[in-house]
Coordinates of C-alpha atoms and ligand atoms in Angstrom, one line a residue:
M176 CA 0.0 0.0 0.0
G177 CA 2.7 2.4 1.1
T178 CA 4.8 1.9 -1.9
R179 CA 1.9 2.3 -4.1
N180 CA 0.8 5.5 -2.6
N181 CA 4.3 6.8 -2.7
N182 CA 4.9 5.8 -6.3
P183 CA 5.4 9.2 -7.9
T184 CA 4.2 8.2 -11.3
N185 CA 1.0 6.6 -9.9
G186 CA 0.3 9.4 -7.7
H187 CA 0.7 11.9 -10.4
F188 CA -1.6 9.9 -12.7
W189 CA -4.4 9.7 -10.1
T190 CA -4.1 13.4 -9.3
R191 CA -4.4 14.2 -13.0
V192 CA -7.5 12.0 -13.4
R193 CA -9.1 13.3 -10.3
G194 CA -8.4 16.8 -11.5
K195 CA -10.5 16.1 -14.5
L196 CA -13.3 14.2 -12.8
W197 CA -15.2 17.2 -11.5
P198 CA -14.7 19.4 -14.5
G199 CA -15.9 16.5 -16.6
L200 CA -19.0 16.1 -14.4
G201 CA -19.6 19.8 -14.7
G202 CA -19.5 19.5 -18.5
I203 CA -21.9 16.6 -18.4
I204 CA -24.4 18.4 -16.1
A205 CA -24.2 21.5 -18.4
A206 CA -25.0 19.3 -21.5
G207 CA -27.8 17.6 -19.5
S208 CA -29.3 21.0 -18.8
L209 CA -29.1 22.0 -22.4
F210 CA -31.0 18.9 -23.5
A211 CA -33.5 19.1 -20.6
V212 CA -34.5 22.7 -21.4
A213 CA -34.6 21.9 -25.2
Q214 CA -36.8 18.9 -24.5
L215 CA -39.2 20.9 -22.4
L216 CA -39.5 23.6 -25.1
A217 CA -39.8 21.0 -27.8
A218 CA -43.0 19.8 -26.1
F219 CA -44.5 23.2 -27.3
V220 CA -42.6 23.8 -30.6
G221 CA -43.0 20.2 -31.8
P222 CA -41.1 16.9 -31.8
R223 CA -39.0 17.8 -34.8
S224 CA -37.3 20.6 -32.8
S225 CA -35.9 18.2 -30.2
P226 CA -32.1 18.1 -30.7
L227 CA -31.9 14.5 -29.5
T228 CA -34.5 13.5 -32.1
A229 CA -32.9 15.4 -34.9
V230 CA -29.4 14.1 -34.2
G231 CA -30.7 10.6 -33.8
A232 CA -32.6 10.9 -37.1
A233 CA -29.5 12.2 -38.9
F234 CA -27.5 9.5 -37.3
I235 CA -29.9 6.9 -38.7
D236 CA -29.8 8.3 -42.2
F237 CA -26.0 8.6 -42.2
T238 CA -25.1 5.3 -40.5
P239 CA -23.7 2.9 -43.0
A240 CA -26.0 0.2 -44.1
W241 CA -24.0 -2.5 -42.6
L242 CA -24.2 -0.9 -39.2
K243 CA -27.9 -0.4 -39.5
N244 CA -28.4 -4.0 -40.6
F245 CA -26.2 -5.1 -37.7
A246 CA -28.4 -3.1 -35.3
I247 CA -31.6 -4.6 -36.6
D248 CA -30.2 -8.1 -36.7
T249 CA -28.7 -7.9 -33.3
F250 CA -31.2 -5.8 -31.4
G251 CA -34.3 -6.3 -33.5
T252 CA -37.1 -4.1 -32.4
N253 CA -34.8 -2.6 -29.6
D254 CA -32.5 -1.1 -32.2
K255 CA -33.8 2.4 -31.5
A256 CA -33.2 2.1 -27.7
V257 CA -29.6 1.0 -28.5
L258 CA -29.1 3.9 -30.8
L259 CA -30.3 6.4 -28.2
F260 CA -28.1 4.8 -25.6
S261 CA -25.0 5.0 -27.8
M262 CA -25.8 8.6 -28.7
M263 CA -26.0 9.3 -25.0
I264 CA -22.6 7.8 -24.4
V265 CA -21.1 10.0 -27.2
V266 CA -22.8 13.1 -25.8
V267 CA -21.5 12.3 -22.3
I268 CA -17.9 11.9 -23.5
L269 CA -18.0 15.1 -25.5
A270 CA -19.5 17.0 -22.7
A271 CA -16.9 15.8 -20.2
V272 CA -14.2 16.9 -22.6
A273 CA -15.8 20.3 -22.9
G274 CA -15.8 20.5 -19.1
V275 CA -12.2 19.6 -18.8
F276 CA -11.2 22.3 -21.3
A277 CA -13.5 24.9 -19.6
V278 CA -11.7 24.6 -16.4
K279 CA -8.5 25.6 -18.1
R280 CA -10.1 28.3 -20.2
L281 CA -13.8 28.9 -20.1
V282 CA -14.0 30.2 -23.6
I283 CA -12.6 26.9 -25.0
G284 CA -15.2 24.8 -23.2
A285 CA -17.9 27.2 -24.2
G286 CA -16.7 27.2 -27.8
M287 CA -17.0 23.4 -27.8
V288 CA -20.6 23.6 -26.6
V289 CA -21.4 26.2 -29.2
A290 CA -19.8 24.0 -31.9
F291 CA -21.8 20.9 -30.8
A292 CA -24.9 23.0 -30.8
S293 CA -24.2 24.2 -34.3
V294 CA -24.0 20.6 -35.5
M295 CA -27.3 19.8 -33.8
G296 CA -28.8 22.9 -35.3
T297 CA -27.8 21.7 -38.7
C298 CA -29.4 18.3 -38.1
I299 CA -32.6 20.1 -37.0
I300 CA -32.8 22.5 -39.9
T301 CA -32.0 20.1 -42.6
R302 CA -34.8 17.6 -41.8
A303 CA -37.7 17.5 -44.2
G304 CA -40.3 20.1 -43.3
A305 CA -38.2 21.9 -40.8
M306 CA -38.9 25.5 -39.9
L307 CA -36.8 28.2 -38.4
T308 CA -38.8 28.1 -35.1
D309 CA -37.6 24.5 -34.7
L310 CA -34.2 26.0 -33.7
L311 CA -35.7 27.8 -30.7
P312 CA -35.5 25.0 -28.1
L313 CA -31.9 24.3 -29.1
L314 CA -31.0 28.0 -28.9
V315 CA -32.5 28.5 -25.4
G316 CA -31.1 25.2 -24.3
T317 CA -27.6 26.2 -25.4
V318 CA -27.8 29.5 -23.5
V319 CA -28.8 27.7 -20.4
G320 CA -26.1 25.0 -20.9
L321 CA -23.4 27.7 -21.3
A322 CA -24.7 29.5 -18.1
V323 CA -24.6 26.2 -16.2
L324 CA -21.1 25.4 -17.5
R325 CA -19.8 28.8 -16.3
Y326 CA -21.7 28.5 -12.9
L327 CA -20.2 25.1 -12.2
I328 CA -16.7 25.6 -13.6
R329 CA -16.2 28.8 -11.7
A330 CA -16.7 27.0 -8.4
L331 CA -13.8 24.7 -9.4
S332 CA -11.4 27.0 -11.2
A333 CA -10.9 29.3 -8.1
K334 CA -9.3 26.3 -6.4
I335 CA -7.3 25.1 -9.3
S336 CA -5.9 28.6 -10.1
T337 CA -4.6 28.8 -6.5
T338 CA -3.1 25.4 -6.3
S339 CA -1.5 25.5 -9.7
N340 CA -0.2 29.0 -9.0
S341 CA 2.0 28.6 -6.0
A342 CA 3.9 31.8 -6.8
G343 CA 0.7 33.8 -7.2
T344 CA 0.0 37.1 -5.7
P345 CA -0.7 37.3 -2.0
K346 CA -4.3 38.1 -2.7
I347 CA -4.9 34.9 -4.6
Q348 CA -2.9 32.9 -2.1
A349 CA -5.0 34.2 0.7
E350 CA -8.2 33.7 -1.1
G351 CA -7.1 30.2 -2.2
A352 CA -6.3 29.2 1.3
A353 CA -9.6 30.4 2.4
V354 CA -11.8 28.8 -0.3
L355 CA -9.8 25.6 -1.0
Q356 CA -12.4 23.3 0.6
P357 CA -15.5 25.4 0.3
S358 CA -15.0 25.7 -3.5
R359 CA -15.2 21.9 -3.9
R360 CA -18.3 22.0 -1.7
T361 CA -19.8 24.8 -3.6
F362 CA -19.3 22.8 -6.8
F363 CA -21.1 19.8 -5.3
V364 CA -24.0 21.9 -4.0
R365 CA -24.4 23.7 -7.3
S366 CA -24.0 20.5 -9.3
A367 CA -26.7 18.7 -7.2
M368 CA -29.0 21.7 -7.5
V369 CA -28.6 22.0 -11.3
A370 CA -28.7 18.3 -12.0
S371 CA -31.9 17.8 -10.1
A372 CA -33.5 20.8 -11.8
A373 CA -32.4 19.3 -15.2
V374 CA -33.9 15.9 -14.4
V375 CA -37.3 17.5 -13.4
V376 CA -37.3 19.8 -16.4
G377 CA -36.3 17.0 -18.8
F378 CA -38.8 14.4 -17.5
G379 CA -41.5 17.1 -17.2
G380 CA -40.9 18.0 -20.8
N381 CA -41.3 14.4 -21.9
L382 CA -44.5 14.0 -20.0
L383 CA -45.8 17.2 -21.4
A384 CA -44.9 16.2 -24.9
T385 CA -46.9 12.9 -24.5
A386 CA -49.9 14.8 -23.0
R387 CA -49.8 17.3 -25.8
N388 CA -49.5 14.7 -28.5
A389 CA -52.5 15.7 -30.6
A390 CA -52.3 12.8 -33.0
R391 CA -52.8 10.3 -30.1
Q392 CA -55.9 12.1 -28.9
V393 CA -57.4 12.3 -32.3
R394 CA -56.5 8.7 -33.0
D395 CA -58.1 7.5 -29.7
A396 CA -61.3 9.4 -30.4
L397 CA -61.6 8.3 -34.0
K398 CA -64.5 6.0 -35.1
L399 CA -63.8 4.2 -38.4
P400 CA -66.6 3.3 -40.7
A401 CA -67.5 -0.3 -41.2
A402 CA -66.1 -2.2 -44.1
K403 CA -68.3 -2.5 -47.2
R404 CA -66.8 -6.0 -47.7
A405 CA -66.1 -7.8 -44.4
A406 CA -63.0 -9.9 -43.7
Q407 CA -63.0 -13.6 -44.1
A408 CA -64.6 -15.4 -41.2
V409 CA -61.9 -17.0 -39.1
P410 CA -62.5 -20.7 -39.2
A411 CA -62.3 -22.8 -36.0
G412 CA -59.0 -24.5 -35.5
V413 CA -56.6 -21.8 -36.9
Q414 CA -54.9 -22.0 -33.5
A415 CA -52.7 -25.1 -33.1
P416 CA -53.8 -27.0 -30.0
V417 CA -50.4 -26.6 -28.2
K418 CA -49.9 -24.3 -25.3
G419 CA -47.3 -21.6 -26.0
V420 CA -47.8 -21.2 -29.8
T421 CA -48.1 -17.6 -31.0
P422 CA -51.6 -16.2 -31.1
F423 CA -53.1 -16.6 -34.6
V424 CA -54.1 -12.9 -34.7
T425 CA -51.4 -10.7 -33.2
P426 CA -52.7 -8.1 -30.8
N427 CA -51.7 -4.6 -31.8
A428 CA -49.7 -4.1 -28.7
D429 CA -47.6 -7.1 -29.5
F430 CA -47.2 -6.5 -33.2
Y431 CA -43.5 -6.2 -34.1
R432 CA -42.4 -2.7 -35.1
I433 CA -39.6 -1.9 -37.5
D434 CA -38.9 1.5 -38.9
T435 CA -36.4 4.3 -39.2
A436 CA -38.4 6.8 -37.2
L437 CA -36.8 7.7 -33.9
V438 CA -39.8 9.6 -32.9
V439 CA -43.2 8.4 -34.2
P440 CA -44.5 10.8 -36.7
E441 CA -47.6 12.6 -35.5
L442 CA -49.9 13.2 -38.4
D443 CA -53.1 15.1 -38.2
P444 CA -55.8 13.3 -40.2
S445 CA -57.6 16.6 -40.9
T446 CA -54.6 17.8 -42.8
W447 CA -53.3 14.5 -44.1
E448 CA -53.3 14.2 -47.9
L449 CA -52.1 11.5 -50.2
R450 CA -50.7 12.7 -53.5
V451 CA -50.9 10.3 -56.4
H452 CA -48.8 11.3 -59.3
G453 CA -46.0 10.4 -61.8
M454 CA -46.6 8.3 -64.9
V455 CA -50.4 8.5 -64.7
E456 CA -53.2 10.0 -66.9
N457 CA -54.9 11.4 -63.8
E458 CA -52.9 12.9 -61.0
F459 CA -55.0 13.6 -57.8
T460 CA -54.8 14.1 -54.1
M461 CA -57.0 12.4 -51.5
T462 CA -57.9 13.6 -48.0
F463 CA -58.5 11.3 -45.1
D464 CA -62.3 12.0 -45.2
E465 CA -62.4 11.1 -48.9
L466 CA -60.5 7.9 -48.1
L467 CA -63.0 7.0 -45.4
A468 CA -65.9 7.7 -47.7
T469 CA -64.7 5.0 -50.2
D470 CA -65.8 1.4 -50.2
L471 CA -63.5 0.1 -47.5
V472 CA -62.6 -3.6 -47.4
E473 CA -61.3 -5.7 -44.5
S474 CA -58.9 -8.5 -44.8
Y475 CA -56.3 -10.5 -42.9
A476 CA -52.7 -10.5 -43.9
T477 CA -49.4 -11.6 -42.3
L478 CA -46.7 -8.9 -42.5
T479 CA -43.1 -10.0 -42.5
C480 CA -39.9 -8.1 -42.2
V481 CA -37.0 -8.9 -44.5
S482 CA -34.6 -8.6 -41.5
N483 CA -36.3 -11.6 -39.9
V484 CA -33.7 -14.3 -39.2
V485 CA -34.6 -18.0 -39.5
G486 CA -36.9 -18.7 -36.5
G487 CA -37.2 -15.0 -35.7
N488 CA -40.3 -13.1 -34.7
L489 CA -40.4 -10.1 -37.1
A490 CA -43.8 -11.2 -38.4
G491 CA -47.3 -10.5 -37.3
N492 CA -50.8 -11.3 -38.5
A493 CA -53.6 -8.7 -38.3
K494 CA -57.0 -7.8 -39.8
W495 CA -56.6 -4.7 -41.9
L496 CA -59.3 -2.2 -42.9
G497 CA -58.5 -0.1 -46.0
Y498 CA -59.1 1.1 -49.5
P499 CA -57.8 -1.3 -52.2
L500 CA -54.8 0.1 -54.0
R501 CA -56.1 -1.3 -57.3
E502 CA -58.9 1.2 -57.0
V503 CA -56.5 4.0 -56.4
L504 CA -54.5 3.0 -59.4
A505 CA -57.6 2.5 -61.6
R506 CA -58.5 6.1 -60.8
A507 CA -54.9 7.3 -61.5
K508 CA -54.6 5.3 -64.8
P509 CA -50.9 4.4 -65.1
K510 CA -49.3 5.1 -68.4
D511 CA -47.6 2.4 -70.5
G512 CA -44.1 1.7 -69.4
A513 CA -44.7 2.2 -65.7
D514 CA -43.7 -0.8 -63.6
M515 CA -43.4 0.5 -60.0
V516 CA -45.1 2.5 -57.4
L517 CA -42.8 4.4 -55.0
S518 CA -44.6 5.1 -51.8
T519 CA -43.1 7.7 -49.5
S520 CA -43.9 8.5 -45.8
S521 CA -44.1 11.9 -44.1
D522 CA -40.6 11.2 -42.7
G523 CA -38.9 10.4 -45.9
F524 CA -38.9 6.6 -45.9
S525 CA -39.8 5.1 -49.3
A526 CA -40.6 1.7 -50.7
S527 CA -40.7 0.4 -54.3
T528 CA -43.6 -1.9 -55.1
P529 CA -44.1 -3.6 -58.5
L530 CA -47.1 -2.0 -60.1
P531 CA -48.9 -5.3 -61.1
V532 CA -48.8 -6.5 -57.5
L533 CA -50.9 -3.4 -56.6
Q534 CA -53.3 -4.0 -59.4
D535 CA -54.1 -7.7 -59.0
D536 CA -56.9 -9.2 -56.9
R537 CA -55.0 -9.5 -53.6
D538 CA -56.0 -7.0 -50.9
A539 CA -53.1 -4.6 -51.2
M540 CA -54.5 -1.5 -49.5
L541 CA -54.2 1.9 -48.0
A542 CA -54.9 0.7 -44.5
V543 CA -56.6 2.9 -41.9
G544 CA -57.6 0.2 -39.4
M545 CA -55.8 -2.7 -37.6
N546 CA -57.7 -5.3 -35.7
G547 CA -60.8 -3.2 -35.5
E548 CA -59.1 0.0 -34.3
P549 CA -57.5 3.0 -36.1
L550 CA -53.9 2.2 -36.8
P551 CA -51.7 2.7 -33.7
L552 CA -49.4 5.7 -34.1
E553 CA -46.4 3.3 -34.3
H554 CA -48.0 1.3 -37.1
G555 CA -48.6 4.3 -39.4
F556 CA -51.5 6.4 -38.2
P557 CA -53.5 7.6 -40.1
V558 CA -52.7 5.7 -43.2
R559 CA -50.2 3.0 -44.3
M560 CA -49.7 0.5 -47.1
V561 CA -50.3 -3.2 -46.6
V562 CA -49.4 -5.5 -49.5
P563 CA -49.8 -9.2 -49.0
G564 CA -46.9 -11.3 -50.2
L565 CA -44.1 -8.7 -50.0
Y566 CA -41.7 -7.9 -47.3
G567 CA -42.4 -4.6 -45.5
F568 CA -39.4 -2.8 -46.8
V569 CA -40.7 -2.8 -50.4
S570 CA -44.4 -2.4 -49.6
A571 CA -45.7 -1.5 -46.2
T572 CA -45.0 2.2 -46.0
K573 CA -46.4 3.7 -42.7
W574 CA -47.5 7.3 -42.4
V575 CA -47.8 7.3 -46.2
V576 CA -48.3 10.6 -48.0
D577 CA -47.1 10.1 -51.6
L578 CA -47.6 7.5 -54.3
E579 CA -45.5 8.0 -57.4
V580 CA -46.1 5.8 -60.4
T581 CA -42.7 5.3 -62.0
T582 CA -40.2 2.6 -63.0
F583 CA -37.6 0.5 -61.3
A584 CA -35.1 1.9 -63.7
E585 CA -35.9 5.5 -62.7
K586 CA -36.3 5.3 -58.9
E587 CA -35.4 3.2 -55.9
G588 CA -36.7 2.9 -52.3
Y589 CA -34.9 3.7 -49.0
W590 CA -33.4 0.3 -48.4
T591 CA -32.6 -0.5 -52.0
S592 CA -30.1 2.4 -52.0
R593 CA -28.6 0.9 -48.9
G594 CA -27.7 -2.5 -50.3
W595 CA -31.0 -4.4 -50.2
S596 CA -33.0 -5.8 -53.0
D597 CA -35.5 -3.7 -55.0
H598 CA -38.0 -6.6 -55.2
G599 CA -39.1 -8.4 -52.0
P600 CA -41.4 -11.4 -52.4
I601 CA -41.6 -13.2 -49.0
K602 CA -39.8 -16.5 -48.8
T603 CA -41.5 -19.6 -47.4
A604 CA -40.6 -19.9 -43.7
A605 CA -41.4 -22.1 -40.7
R606 CA -40.4 -22.0 -37.1
V607 CA -40.6 -24.1 -34.0
E608 CA -42.1 -22.2 -31.1
V609 CA -42.8 -25.0 -28.7
P610 CA -40.7 -26.4 -27.2
K611 CA -38.7 -23.2 -26.7
A612 CA -35.1 -23.2 -27.9
L613 CA -32.9 -24.6 -25.1
G614 CA -36.1 -25.2 -23.1
R615 CA -36.8 -28.1 -20.8
V616 CA -39.9 -30.2 -21.1
P617 CA -41.3 -33.0 -18.8
A618 CA -40.8 -36.6 -19.9
G619 CA -43.7 -38.3 -21.6
K620 CA -45.5 -36.9 -24.6
V621 CA -43.9 -33.8 -26.0
G622 CA -46.3 -31.4 -27.7
M623 CA -44.7 -29.3 -30.4
G624 CA -46.0 -26.5 -32.5
G625 CA -45.2 -23.4 -34.4
T626 CA -46.0 -21.2 -37.4
A627 CA -45.2 -21.3 -41.1
W628 CA -45.9 -18.8 -43.9
A629 CA -45.7 -18.5 -47.6
Q630 CA -47.9 -15.5 -48.4
R631 CA -49.7 -15.5 -51.7
R632 CA -49.3 -19.3 -52.1
G633 CA -50.3 -20.7 -48.7
I634 CA -48.8 -23.6 -46.7
S635 CA -49.9 -27.1 -47.8
K636 CA -47.6 -29.2 -45.6
V637 CA -45.2 -29.0 -42.7
E638 CA -42.7 -31.7 -41.7
V639 CA -40.6 -32.1 -38.6
Q640 CA -37.4 -34.1 -38.1
L641 CA -36.4 -35.3 -34.6
D642 CA -32.7 -35.9 -33.9
G643 CA -31.9 -36.3 -37.5
G644 CA -34.4 -39.1 -38.1
T645 CA -37.0 -39.3 -40.9
W646 CA -39.2 -36.4 -41.8
E647 CA -42.6 -36.8 -40.3
T648 CA -45.7 -34.9 -41.4
A649 CA -47.0 -32.4 -38.8
T650 CA -50.7 -31.7 -38.3
L651 CA -51.7 -28.4 -40.0
A652 CA -54.1 -26.0 -38.2
A653 CA -56.9 -24.6 -40.3
E654 CA -56.0 -22.1 -43.0
L655 CA -57.6 -18.6 -43.1
S656 CA -56.2 -17.5 -46.5
V657 CA -53.1 -17.9 -48.6
D658 CA -52.0 -14.5 -47.3
T659 CA -52.0 -15.4 -43.6
W660 CA -49.6 -17.7 -41.7
R661 CA -50.6 -21.2 -40.8
Q662 CA -49.9 -23.1 -37.6
W663 CA -48.7 -26.6 -37.2
S664 CA -48.4 -29.1 -34.4
Y665 CA -46.8 -32.5 -33.8
Q666 CA -46.9 -34.9 -30.8
W667 CA -43.8 -36.8 -30.0
D668 CA -44.6 -39.9 -28.0
G669 CA -41.3 -41.6 -27.7
A670 CA -39.3 -38.9 -26.1
E671 CA -36.5 -40.2 -23.8
S672 CA -34.8 -38.0 -21.3
G673 CA -31.8 -36.1 -22.6
S674 CA -31.0 -33.5 -25.2
H675 CA -32.8 -33.5 -28.5
N676 CA -33.2 -31.4 -31.5
V677 CA -36.0 -30.7 -33.9
R678 CA -36.0 -29.3 -37.4
V679 CA -39.0 -28.0 -39.3
R680 CA -39.6 -27.3 -43.0
A681 CA -42.7 -26.2 -44.9
Y682 CA -44.1 -26.6 -48.4
A683 CA -45.9 -23.9 -50.2
A684 CA -49.2 -24.9 -51.7
D685 CA -47.7 -24.9 -55.2
G686 CA -45.6 -27.9 -53.9
T687 CA -42.3 -26.1 -53.6
L688 CA -40.2 -27.1 -50.5
Q689 CA -38.9 -24.3 -48.4
E690 CA -35.2 -23.4 -49.3
E691 CA -32.8 -25.4 -47.1
K692 CA -29.7 -23.3 -47.9
Q693 CA -29.0 -20.9 -45.1
A694 CA -29.0 -17.3 -46.2
P695 CA -28.7 -14.1 -44.1
P696 CA -31.5 -11.5 -44.3
Q697 CA -29.6 -9.2 -46.7
P698 CA -30.3 -8.6 -49.5
D699 CA -33.7 -10.2 -50.0
G700 CA -34.6 -12.2 -46.9
S701 CA -33.2 -15.1 -44.9
S702 CA -33.6 -18.8 -45.8
G703 CA -32.9 -22.1 -44.1
W704 CA -34.7 -24.7 -42.0
H705 CA -35.3 -23.7 -38.4
Q706 CA -33.8 -26.0 -35.8
I707 CA -33.8 -25.9 -32.0
T708 CA -32.3 -28.0 -29.2
F709 CA -34.3 -28.8 -26.1
T710 CA -34.1 -31.1 -23.1
V711 CA -36.5 -33.8 -22.0
E712 CA -36.3 -34.2 -18.3
Ligands
MTE244 N1 -42.5 5.2 -42.8 C1 -42.0 4.0 -42.7 N2 -42.7 2.9 -43.1 C2 -42.1 1.6 -43.0 C3 -40.8 1.5 -42.5 C4 -40.1 2.6 -42.1 O1 -38.9 2.6 -41.7 N3 -40.7 3.9 -42.2 N4 -40.3 0.2 -42.4 C5 -40.9 -0.9 -43.2 C6 -40.5 -2.2 -42.8 S1 -38.9 -2.6 -43.1 C7 -41.4 -3.1 -42.2 S2 -41.0 -4.7 -42.0 C8 -42.8 -2.7 -41.9 C9 -43.1 -3.0 -40.4 O2 -44.3 -2.6 -40.1 P1 -44.8 -2.6 -38.6 O3 -43.8 -1.8 -37.8 O4 -46.1 -2.0 -38.5 O5 -44.7 -4.0 -38.2 O6 -43.0 -1.3 -42.1 C10 -42.4 -0.8 -43.3 N5 -42.9 0.6 -43.4
MO245 MO1 -38.7 -4.7 -42.5

């Protein structure tokens, strides 16, 4: 111990780190105050004006495709939480550095804060639809942040200037001797005060923003008209009789969510408009009321994300209410040569969908309802696209505001320009849900079950293979339509205790067997037979 404490190099090092700890903390609290104040004001000015949101959105648009894919693959629907967390870490580090510089010379630390603020301001003002007033929360936040930095750093620098200036004037010496301890205490008192104020302001701002979210209020009060053509009746027996298999209809609250929107767009149905244009005889726009006045249809469809890995859960089945896209296109009258519809959302996402897919008799629609309710905000309120048979990234545009009839040669969608395919028919897939992977089941009869899908074609057969044995035919649950998933079950009577594995594979109704070759999601969807290991007790 003694030697360690007396080690000059070590001692020097720790003094240096300690000397930076409190200035660093001061910088972090200053940055926290900046964001807290900006967050509070953003509750009034609008979500686009939040610096955190704007920086996050810019971050999402500029992250290289491989990193984004990695985030979705690795964190799935938590990718946004992970993004926010990593952003926080970057902000904390930069703020600490600014604090350390500020204690040496306040202007340098302040200059860094102003520089970061300018970058955030650029992110805010360059977003689609940004207005000058969107800069207000950041501006006020920056002023507050600078004031906090000065307030906290001053409490520290009095001490440092005296200790580092042993040959200083008598006045400083005297003052230094007198304030050496109190200055550290002053710093802590001030830090605690400011930090708690920032927490209150920041959280208050978030609560206020939620309460003031007009779109949510409108959405919750909205009554949708009934469908002119009702959905298929759900036959008995669509649910496999095995406990633990996914519900056949996915409740809205459990429906997977994948999108690039860090903050859910808040669209007002009373001002929402869909523009239909491009290679058409008849360009037009449609309001939400006009959309609701059409002959709405209701239909079940299973949505699937191209990022879904073999056995993954980025798929959901819902009853959609909407206006068929073939009617929209019949009214627009596409010109010869057009082969694609580029749908764009209010926040700049876009998807390329083959024109014929939107004109055939499947229920591709502009959806307004999901499982008997208006679309949840996260799932595209007030209007989204739903196209049976295609992965979401080339078809399921949420918060849709623009349909351009064009060609694949001319335009491409958001993910296509980031290394994914331009077409996205859904590949046949099957997964084992019961037993759970690496789960333990009691000895005796082992009930197995899961879900398979081959949208547009339907599932005609599912087979399971136990411990590499022969492929056995599973029992299929009832089918609702070719566009919805289908459940399967199998009972294994001869299970002996120990470790086992089960593989599953499906046949589409056209007789084709699901692809065995393993492929990753990129560029056009994963393939391979799902296999899990479990233990019989
Ligand atoms: N506006 C917008 N729409 C979007 C996306 C998006 O990032 N932004 N992602 C698409 C993708 S990749 C999928 S898989 C589906 C997912 O729809 P869900 O979140 O309702 O399940 O939405 C599609 N529509
Ligand atoms: Mo997706």
